[in-house]
PDB file of C-alpha atoms in Angstrom:
ATOM      1  CA  MET A  24      28.380  24.752   0.305  1.00  0.00           C
ATOM      2  CA  ASP A  25      29.838  27.069  -2.253  1.00  0.00           C
ATOM      3  CA  MET A  26      31.256  29.351   0.424  1.00  0.00           C
ATOM      4  CA  THR A  27      32.923  26.435   2.151  1.00  0.00           C
ATOM      5  CA  PHE A  28      34.480  25.282  -1.087  1.00  0.00           C
ATOM      6  CA  ASP A  29      35.769  28.764  -1.843  1.00  0.00           C
ATOM      7  CA  HIS A  30      37.275  29.042   1.632  1.00  0.00           C
ATOM      8  CA  PHE A  31      39.037  25.678   1.232  1.00  0.00           C
ATOM      9  CA  LYS A  32      40.328  26.688  -2.188  1.00  0.00           C
ATOM     10  CA  LEU A  33      41.736  29.963  -0.799  1.00  0.00           C
ATOM     11  CA  LYS A  34      43.408  28.133   2.097  1.00  0.00           C
ATOM     12  CA  PHE A  35      44.941  25.619  -0.298  1.00  0.00           C
ATOM     13  CA  LEU A  36      46.337  28.397  -2.487  1.00  0.00           C
ATOM     14  CA  THR A  37      47.841  30.100   0.583  1.00  0.00           C
ATOM     15  CA  ASN A  38      49.510  26.903   1.700  1.00  0.00           C
ATOM     16  CA  ASP A  39      50.811  26.314  -1.811  1.00  0.00           C
ATOM     17  CA  GLN A  40      52.376  29.805  -1.899  1.00  0.00           C
ATOM     18  CA  THR A  41      54.025  29.145   1.497  1.00  0.00           C
ATOM     19  CA  VAL A  42      55.509  25.878   0.234  1.00  0.00           C
ATOM     20  CA  GLY A  43      56.797  27.679  -2.847  1.00  0.00           C
ATOM     21  CA  SER A  44      58.495  30.342  -0.764  1.00  0.00           C
ATOM     22  CA  ILE A  45      60.095  27.734   1.495  1.00  0.00           C
ATOM     23  CA  SER A  46      61.307  25.830  -1.557  1.00  0.00           C
ATOM     24  CA  SER A  47      62.827  28.999  -3.016  1.00  0.00           C
ATOM     25  CA  TRP A  48      64.592  29.824   0.283  1.00  0.00           C
ATOM     26  CA  TYR A  49      65.825  26.258   0.516  1.00  0.00           C
ATOM     27  CA  GLU A  50      67.431  26.454  -2.937  1.00  0.00           C
ATOM     28  CA  VAL A  51      69.156  29.756  -2.059  1.00  0.00           C
ATOM     29  CA  ASP A  52      70.452  28.422   1.280  1.00  0.00           C
ATOM     30  CA  LYS A  53      71.496  25.173  -0.344  1.00  0.00           C
ATOM     31  CA  LYS A  54      73.616  27.075  -2.862  1.00  0.00           C
ATOM     32  CA  LYS A  55      75.268  29.150  -0.096  1.00  0.00           C
ATOM     33  CA  TRP A  56      76.034  26.087   2.046  1.00  0.00           C
ATOM     34  CA  THR A  57      77.366  24.224  -0.977  1.00  0.00           C
ATOM     35  CA  GLU A  58      79.790  27.086  -1.713  1.00  0.00           C
ATOM     36  CA  ALA A  59      80.811  27.302   1.967  1.00  0.00           C
ATOM     37  CA  ILE A  60      81.456  23.554   2.116  1.00  0.00           C
ATOM     38  CA  SER A  61      83.446  23.740  -1.107  1.00  0.00           C
ATOM     39  CA  ASN A  62      85.583  26.573   0.300  1.00  0.00           C
ATOM     40  CA  LEU A  63      86.152  24.647   3.531  1.00  0.00           C
ATOM     41  CA  GLN A  64      87.193  21.564   1.589  1.00  0.00           C
ATOM     42  CA  GLU A  65      89.686  23.663  -0.404  1.00  0.00           C
ATOM     43  CA  LYS A  66      91.099  25.145   2.801  1.00  0.00           C
ATOM     44  CA  VAL A  67      91.391  21.701   4.356  1.00  0.00           C
ATOM     45  CA  LYS A  68      93.232  20.517   1.251  1.00  0.00           C
ATOM     46  CA  LEU A  69      95.682  23.451   1.521  1.00  0.00           C
ATOM     47  CA  MET A  70      96.170  22.815   5.229  1.00  0.00           C
ATOM     48  CA  LYS A  71      96.944  19.167   4.527  1.00  0.00           C
ATOM     49  CA  SER A  72      99.481  20.230   1.908  1.00  0.00           C
ATOM     50  CA  ASP A  73     101.110  22.687   4.342  1.00  0.00           C
ATOM     51  CA  TYR A  74     101.129  20.022   7.042  1.00  0.00           C
ATOM     52  CA  CYS A  75     102.870  17.565   4.730  1.00  0.00           C
ATOM     53  CA  GLN A  76     105.463  20.193   3.818  1.00  0.00           C
ATOM     54  CA  LEU A  77     106.080  21.103   7.472  1.00  0.00           C
ATOM     55  CA  SER A  78     106.281  17.434   8.400  1.00  0.00           C
ATOM     56  CA  LEU A  79     108.843  16.861   5.666  1.00  0.00           C
ATOM     57  CA  GLU A  80     110.924  19.852   6.787  1.00  0.00           C
ATOM     58  CA  ALA A  81     110.708  18.708  10.406  1.00  0.00           C
ATOM     59  CA  HIS A  82     112.013  15.253   9.460  1.00  0.00           C
ATOM     60  CA  GLU A  83     114.815  16.858   7.470  1.00  0.00           C
ATOM     61  CA  CYS A  84     115.742  19.002  10.505  1.00  0.00           C
ATOM     62  CA  VAL A  85     115.761  15.959  12.745  1.00  0.00           C
ATOM     63  CA  ASP A  86     117.921  14.092  10.254  1.00  0.00           C
ATOM     64  CA  SER A  87     120.359  17.018  10.053  1.00  0.00           C
ATOM     65  CA  ILE A  88     120.896  17.265  13.842  1.00  0.00           C
ATOM     66  CA  PRO A  89     123.759  14.728  13.856  1.00  0.00           C
ATOM     67  CA  GLU A  90     125.489  16.626  11.055  1.00  0.00           C
ATOM     68  CA  LEU A  91     125.004  19.917  12.908  1.00  0.00           C
ATOM     69  CA  ASN A  92     126.491  18.375  16.035  1.00  0.00           C
ATOM     70  CA  LYS A  93     129.502  17.260  14.028  1.00  0.00           C
ATOM     71  CA  MET A  94     129.900  20.805  12.666  1.00  0.00           C
ATOM     72  CA  VAL A  95     129.661  22.287  16.180  1.00  0.00           C
ATOM     73  CA  PHE A  96     132.298  19.885  17.482  1.00  0.00           C
ATOM     74  CA  ALA A  97     134.541  20.669  14.501  1.00  0.00           C
ATOM     75  CA  ILE A  98     134.213  24.423  15.091  1.00  0.00           C
ATOM     76  CA  GLN A  99     134.955  23.998  18.795  1.00  0.00           C
ATOM     77  CA  GLU A 100     138.050  22.005  17.893  1.00  0.00           C
ATOM     78  CA  LEU A 101     139.186  24.725  15.482  1.00  0.00           C
ATOM     79  CA  VAL A 102     138.701  27.393  18.154  1.00  0.00           C
ATOM     80  CA  LYS A 103     140.775  25.330  20.584  1.00  0.00           C
ATOM     81  CA  GLN A 104     143.507  24.910  17.981  1.00  0.00           C
ATOM     82  CA  CYS A 105     143.512  28.667  17.310  1.00  0.00           C
ATOM     83  CA  GLU A 106     143.871  29.377  21.027  1.00  0.00           C
ATOM     84  CA  ASP A 107     146.711  26.874  21.287  1.00  0.00           C
ATOM     85  CA  LEU A 108     148.437  28.411  18.273  1.00  0.00           C
ATOM     86  CA  LYS A 109     148.015  31.894  19.749  1.00  0.00           C
ATOM     87  CA  VAL A 110     149.639  30.811  23.015  1.00  0.00           C
ATOM     88  CA  LYS A 111     152.445  29.076  21.141  1.00  0.00           C
ATOM     89  CA  TYR A 112     152.968  32.133  18.940  1.00  0.00           C
ATOM     90  CA  ASN A 113     153.243  34.481  21.918  1.00  0.00           C
ATOM     91  CA  GLU A 114     155.626  32.075  23.640  1.00  0.00           C
ATOM     92  CA  GLU A 115     157.805  32.041  20.524  1.00  0.00           C
ATOM     93  CA  MET A 116     157.723  35.834  20.375  1.00  0.00           C
ATOM     94  CA  THR A 117     158.791  35.999  24.019  1.00  0.00           C
ATOM     95  CA  GLU A 118     161.566  33.459  23.529  1.00  0.00           C
ATOM     96  CA  LYS A 119     162.721  35.109  20.332  1.00  0.00           C
ATOM     97  CA  LYS A 120     163.833  38.273  22.090  1.00  0.00           C
ATOM     98  CA  ALA A 121     162.478  40.637  24.660  1.00  0.00           C
ATOM     99  CA  LEU A 122     164.134  43.470  22.736  1.00  0.00           C
ATOM    100  CA  GLN A 123     164.542  43.575  18.968  1.00  0.00           C
ATOM    101  CA  VAL A 124     166.480  46.189  17.039  1.00  0.00           C
ATOM    102  CA  PHE A 125     165.686  46.919  13.411  1.00  0.00           C
ATOM    103  CA  CYS A 126     167.820  49.147  11.221  1.00  0.00           C
ATOM    104  CA  ARG A 127     166.296  51.118   8.349  1.00  0.00           C
ATOM    105  CA  CYS A 128     168.495  52.977   5.883  1.00  0.00           C
ATOM    106  CA  ARG A 129     166.958  55.742   3.814  1.00  0.00           C
ATOM    107  CA  PRO A 130     168.055  56.620   0.273  1.00  0.00           C
ATOM    108  CA  LEU A 131     170.164  59.721  -0.424  1.00  0.00           C
ATOM    109  CA  ASN A 132     168.102  62.904  -0.555  1.00  0.00           C
ATOM    110  CA  LYS A 133     168.283  65.535  -3.308  1.00  0.00           C
ATOM    111  CA  ASP A 134     170.787  67.711  -1.475  1.00  0.00           C
ATOM    112  CA  GLU A 135     173.107  64.774  -0.865  1.00  0.00           C
ATOM    113  CA  ILE A 136     172.877  63.685  -4.487  1.00  0.00           C
ATOM    114  CA  SER A 137     173.517  67.243  -5.705  1.00  0.00           C
ATOM    115  CA  ALA A 138     176.580  67.421  -3.448  1.00  0.00           C
ATOM    116  CA  GLY A 139     177.944  64.236  -5.061  1.00  0.00           C
ATOM    117  CA  CYS A 140     177.582  62.080  -1.962  1.00  0.00           C
ATOM    118  CA  THR A 141     177.662  58.296  -2.307  1.00  0.00           C
ATOM    119  CA  THR A 142     176.496  55.559   0.034  1.00  0.00           C
ATOM    120  CA  VAL A 143     179.058  53.731   2.156  1.00  0.00           C
ATOM    121  CA  LEU A 144     176.711  50.897   3.079  1.00  0.00           C
ATOM    122  CA  ASP A 145     176.695  47.380   1.699  1.00  0.00           C
ATOM    123  CA  PHE A 146     173.333  45.598   1.829  1.00  0.00           C
ATOM    124  CA  GLY A 147     174.541  42.268   0.472  1.00  0.00           C
ATOM    125  CA  ALA A 148     173.762  40.435   3.709  1.00  0.00           C
ATOM    126  CA  ALA A 149     170.798  42.599   4.756  1.00  0.00           C
ATOM    127  CA  LYS A 150     168.421  39.605   4.715  1.00  0.00           C
ATOM    128  CA  ASP A 151     170.549  38.047   7.442  1.00  0.00           C
ATOM    129  CA  GLY A 152     170.420  41.231   9.501  1.00  0.00           C
ATOM    130  CA  ILE A 153     174.010  42.243   8.654  1.00  0.00           C
ATOM    131  CA  LEU A 154     174.940  45.770   7.575  1.00  0.00           C
ATOM    132  CA  THR A 155     178.447  46.472   6.334  1.00  0.00           C
ATOM    133  CA  THR A 156     180.130  49.872   6.058  1.00  0.00           C
ATOM    134  CA  SER A 157     183.019  50.510   3.672  1.00  0.00           C
ATOM    135  CA  MET A 158     184.522  53.517   5.440  1.00  0.00           C
ATOM    136  CA  PRO A 159     185.676  52.132   7.808  1.00  0.00           C
ATOM    137  CA  LYS A 160     185.178  48.490   6.967  1.00  0.00           C
ATOM    138  CA  LYS A 161     182.898  47.205   9.701  1.00  0.00           C
ATOM    139  CA  GLN A 162     179.907  44.940  10.189  1.00  0.00           C
ATOM    140  CA  TYR A 163     176.844  45.562  12.307  1.00  0.00           C
ATOM    141  CA  ARG A 164     174.310  42.911  13.186  1.00  0.00           C
ATOM    142  CA  PHE A 165     170.602  43.641  13.762  1.00  0.00           C
ATOM    143  CA  ASP A 166     167.447  41.598  14.046  1.00  0.00           C
ATOM    144  CA  ARG A 167     166.390  43.052  10.710  1.00  0.00           C
ATOM    145  CA  VAL A 168     167.915  45.417   8.153  1.00  0.00           C
ATOM    146  CA  TYR A 169     165.763  47.431   5.734  1.00  0.00           C
ATOM    147  CA  THR A 170     167.407  48.715   2.573  1.00  0.00           C
ATOM    148  CA  PRO A 171     166.434  51.954   0.784  1.00  0.00           C
ATOM    149  CA  LYS A 172     164.293  49.792  -1.529  1.00  0.00           C
ATOM    150  CA  ASP A 173     162.110  48.539   1.343  1.00  0.00           C
ATOM    151  CA  ASP A 174     158.866  50.504   1.756  1.00  0.00           C
ATOM    152  CA  GLN A 175     156.463  51.170   4.613  1.00  0.00           C
ATOM    153  CA  VAL A 176     154.637  47.888   4.056  1.00  0.00           C
ATOM    154  CA  ASP A 177     157.864  45.908   4.507  1.00  0.00           C
ATOM    155  CA  VAL A 178     158.636  47.695   7.754  1.00  0.00           C
ATOM    156  CA  PHE A 179     155.187  47.193   9.209  1.00  0.00           C
ATOM    157  CA  ALA A 180     155.125  43.512   8.200  1.00  0.00           C
ATOM    158  CA  ASP A 181     157.611  42.815  11.004  1.00  0.00           C
ATOM    159  CA  ALA A 182     155.998  45.207  13.479  1.00  0.00           C
ATOM    160  CA  SER A 183     152.467  43.864  12.976  1.00  0.00           C
ATOM    161  CA  SER A 184     153.322  40.515  14.543  1.00  0.00           C
ATOM    162  CA  MET A 185     154.168  42.342  17.774  1.00  0.00           C
ATOM    163  CA  VAL A 186     151.063  44.520  17.598  1.00  0.00           C
ATOM    164  CA  THR A 187     148.693  41.541  17.629  1.00  0.00           C
ATOM    165  CA  SER A 188     150.300  40.385  20.889  1.00  0.00           C
ATOM    166  CA  VAL A 189     148.889  43.514  22.549  1.00  0.00           C
ATOM    167  CA  LEU A 190     145.378  42.076  22.320  1.00  0.00           C
ATOM    168  CA  ASP A 191     146.600  38.947  24.095  1.00  0.00           C
ATOM    169  CA  GLY A 192     147.715  40.968  27.115  1.00  0.00           C
ATOM    170  CA  TYR A 193     151.373  41.543  26.268  1.00  0.00           C
ATOM    171  CA  ASN A 194     153.081  44.922  26.614  1.00  0.00           C
ATOM    172  CA  VAL A 195     154.661  46.177  23.396  1.00  0.00           C
ATOM    173  CA  CYS A 196     156.683  49.326  22.741  1.00  0.00           C
ATOM    174  CA  ILE A 197     157.822  50.439  19.287  1.00  0.00           C
ATOM    175  CA  PHE A 198     159.907  53.573  18.859  1.00  0.00           C
ATOM    176  CA  ALA A 199     162.336  55.056  16.352  1.00  0.00           C
ATOM    177  CA  TYR A 200     165.772  56.343  17.345  1.00  0.00           C
ATOM    178  CA  GLY A 201     168.355  58.185  15.274  1.00  0.00           C
ATOM    179  CA  PRO A 202     169.860  61.562  14.368  1.00  0.00           C
ATOM    180  CA  THR A 203     167.937  64.419  12.780  1.00  0.00           C
ATOM    181  CA  GLY A 204     167.105  63.658   9.158  1.00  0.00           C
ATOM    182  CA  ALA A 205     167.479  59.905   9.531  1.00  0.00           C
ATOM    183  CA  GLY A 206     163.819  59.279   8.634  1.00  0.00           C
ATOM    184  CA  LYS A 207     162.258  58.608  12.038  1.00  0.00           C
ATOM    185  CA  THR A 208     159.146  60.699  11.407  1.00  0.00           C
ATOM    186  CA  PHE A 209     158.600  59.176   7.982  1.00  0.00           C
ATOM    187  CA  THR A 210     158.956  55.642   9.351  1.00  0.00           C
ATOM    188  CA  MET A 211     156.592  56.192  12.281  1.00  0.00           C
ATOM    189  CA  GLU A 212     154.071  58.618  10.755  1.00  0.00           C
ATOM    190  CA  GLY A 213     154.656  58.552   6.999  1.00  0.00           C
ATOM    191  CA  THR A 214     152.448  60.580   4.684  1.00  0.00           C
ATOM    192  CA  GLU A 215     148.717  60.635   4.041  1.00  0.00           C
ATOM    193  CA  LEU A 216     149.117  58.298   1.071  1.00  0.00           C
ATOM    194  CA  ASN A 217     151.932  56.226   2.564  1.00  0.00           C
ATOM    195  CA  ARG A 218     151.224  55.692   6.247  1.00  0.00           C
ATOM    196  CA  GLY A 219     153.889  54.772   8.760  1.00  0.00           C
ATOM    197  CA  VAL A 220     154.006  52.361  11.683  1.00  0.00           C
ATOM    198  CA  ASN A 221     151.840  54.483  14.017  1.00  0.00           C
ATOM    199  CA  TYR A 222     148.855  54.789  11.690  1.00  0.00           C
ATOM    200  CA  ARG A 223     149.126  51.223  10.411  1.00  0.00           C
ATOM    201  CA  THR A 224     149.214  49.954  13.991  1.00  0.00           C
ATOM    202  CA  LEU A 225     146.004  51.800  14.870  1.00  0.00           C
ATOM    203  CA  GLU A 226     144.315  50.578  11.702  1.00  0.00           C
ATOM    204  CA  LEU A 227     145.266  46.995  12.530  1.00  0.00           C
ATOM    205  CA  LEU A 228     144.065  47.288  16.129  1.00  0.00           C
ATOM    206  CA  PHE A 229     140.710  48.732  15.091  1.00  0.00           C
ATOM    207  CA  ASP A 230     140.315  46.042  12.423  1.00  0.00           C
ATOM    208  CA  LEU A 231     140.941  43.379  15.057  1.00  0.00           C
ATOM    209  CA  ARG A 232     138.496  45.176  17.353  1.00  0.00           C
ATOM    210  CA  LYS A 233     135.668  44.329  14.954  1.00  0.00           C
ATOM    211  CA  LYS A 234     136.101  40.651  15.840  1.00  0.00           C
ATOM    212  CA  GLY A 235     135.284  41.212  19.510  1.00  0.00           C
ATOM    213  CA  VAL A 236     134.475  43.703  22.237  1.00  0.00           C
ATOM    214  CA  ILE A 237     137.701  45.611  22.903  1.00  0.00           C
ATOM    215  CA  HIS A 238     138.051  48.962  24.652  1.00  0.00           C
ATOM    216  CA  PHE A 239     140.965  51.257  23.835  1.00  0.00           C
ATOM    217  CA  LEU A 240     142.537  53.913  26.051  1.00  0.00           C
ATOM    218  CA  MET A 241     145.069  56.154  24.355  1.00  0.00           C
ATOM    219  CA  THR A 242     147.359  58.878  25.650  1.00  0.00           C
ATOM    220  CA  TYR A 243     149.810  61.217  23.981  1.00  0.00           C
ATOM    221  CA  LEU A 244     152.931  62.787  25.407  1.00  0.00           C
ATOM    222  CA  LEU A 245     156.013  64.608  24.167  1.00  0.00           C
ATOM    223  CA  VAL A 246     159.488  63.554  25.239  1.00  0.00           C
ATOM    224  CA  TYR A 247     162.276  66.064  24.583  1.00  0.00           C
ATOM    225  CA  LEU A 248     165.847  65.898  25.879  1.00  0.00           C
ATOM    226  CA  ARG A 249     164.884  62.983  28.133  1.00  0.00           C
ATOM    227  CA  PHE A 250     162.108  65.055  29.744  1.00  0.00           C
ATOM    228  CA  ILE A 251     158.371  64.409  29.497  1.00  0.00           C
ATOM    229  CA  MET A 252     156.789  67.724  28.510  1.00  0.00           C
ATOM    230  CA  ASN A 253     153.255  68.719  29.402  1.00  0.00           C
ATOM    231  CA  LYS A 254     151.232  71.270  27.425  1.00  0.00           C
ATOM    232  CA  SER A 255     152.525  74.403  29.192  1.00  0.00           C
ATOM    233  CA  GLU A 256     156.111  73.185  29.065  1.00  0.00           C
ATOM    234  CA  THR A 257     155.721  72.518  25.360  1.00  0.00           C
ATOM    235  CA  TYR A 258     154.737  76.133  24.747  1.00  0.00           C
ATOM    236  CA  TRP A 259     157.671  77.244  26.918  1.00  0.00           C
ATOM    237  CA  LEU A 260     160.016  75.033  24.877  1.00  0.00           C
ATOM    238  CA  GLN A 261     158.720  76.512  21.604  1.00  0.00           C
ATOM    239  CA  ASP A 262     159.288  80.018  22.989  1.00  0.00           C
ATOM    240  CA  GLN A 263     162.864  79.185  23.979  1.00  0.00           C
ATOM    241  CA  GLN A 264     163.574  77.704  20.555  1.00  0.00           C
ATOM    242  CA  GLN A 265     162.322  80.878  18.873  1.00  0.00           C
ATOM    243  CA  LYS A 266     164.829  82.800  21.013  1.00  0.00           C
ATOM    244  CA  GLY A 267     167.649  80.639  19.723  1.00  0.00           C
ATOM    245  CA  TRP A 268     167.913  78.266  22.690  1.00  0.00           C
ATOM    246  CA  ARG A 269     168.852  74.682  21.877  1.00  0.00           C
TER     247      ARG A 269
END
């Protein structure tokens, strides 16, 4: 009887220890699952907040579509107007004159001033393209007259309007003509700090090139005494000039 009682008591203690272990594990797992559920609830709350924000932004985008359409139509209309103005401008340039002649008068140089030379030109009507000489008294009419006070910027202001027509498919030629010492090289090339028509034209073309895909092809040639000189002929010409040939 005593042995049976002892065996039952031992079995009861073993079962009690097992229940205690299970209870301890349950408390640990319960704490872990509680934390996991809490984290999930926090994530769900954040997701709901993000969803509300995205939903609000989506509604705002939908509401802004009509305004965007209006902006697109307005831009398209502006582009059309620009194209119409460009065509009208080129038509006016064509009607204005196929050939325009500008006259630029340089100031007296140091040698001329030292020699006591004075100007015989009257620029009173230069804005109207009229140049008057006093000896003899005579008037000359040009499309534009530049006085000695006009600088490179003033000259190029008139040439630039023709340069932009090049990008619209029109052929344009600008050249300087006059006797030696008249200022042709200065007008067309200028100096490093005061560029002439050639350099300003290239700068303008390359600036306009940034607004679209434009390919340039450039060539250079020398014209002397009405002849087009190639490289070998240029060297031959320089040799003849050194020998005194003119």
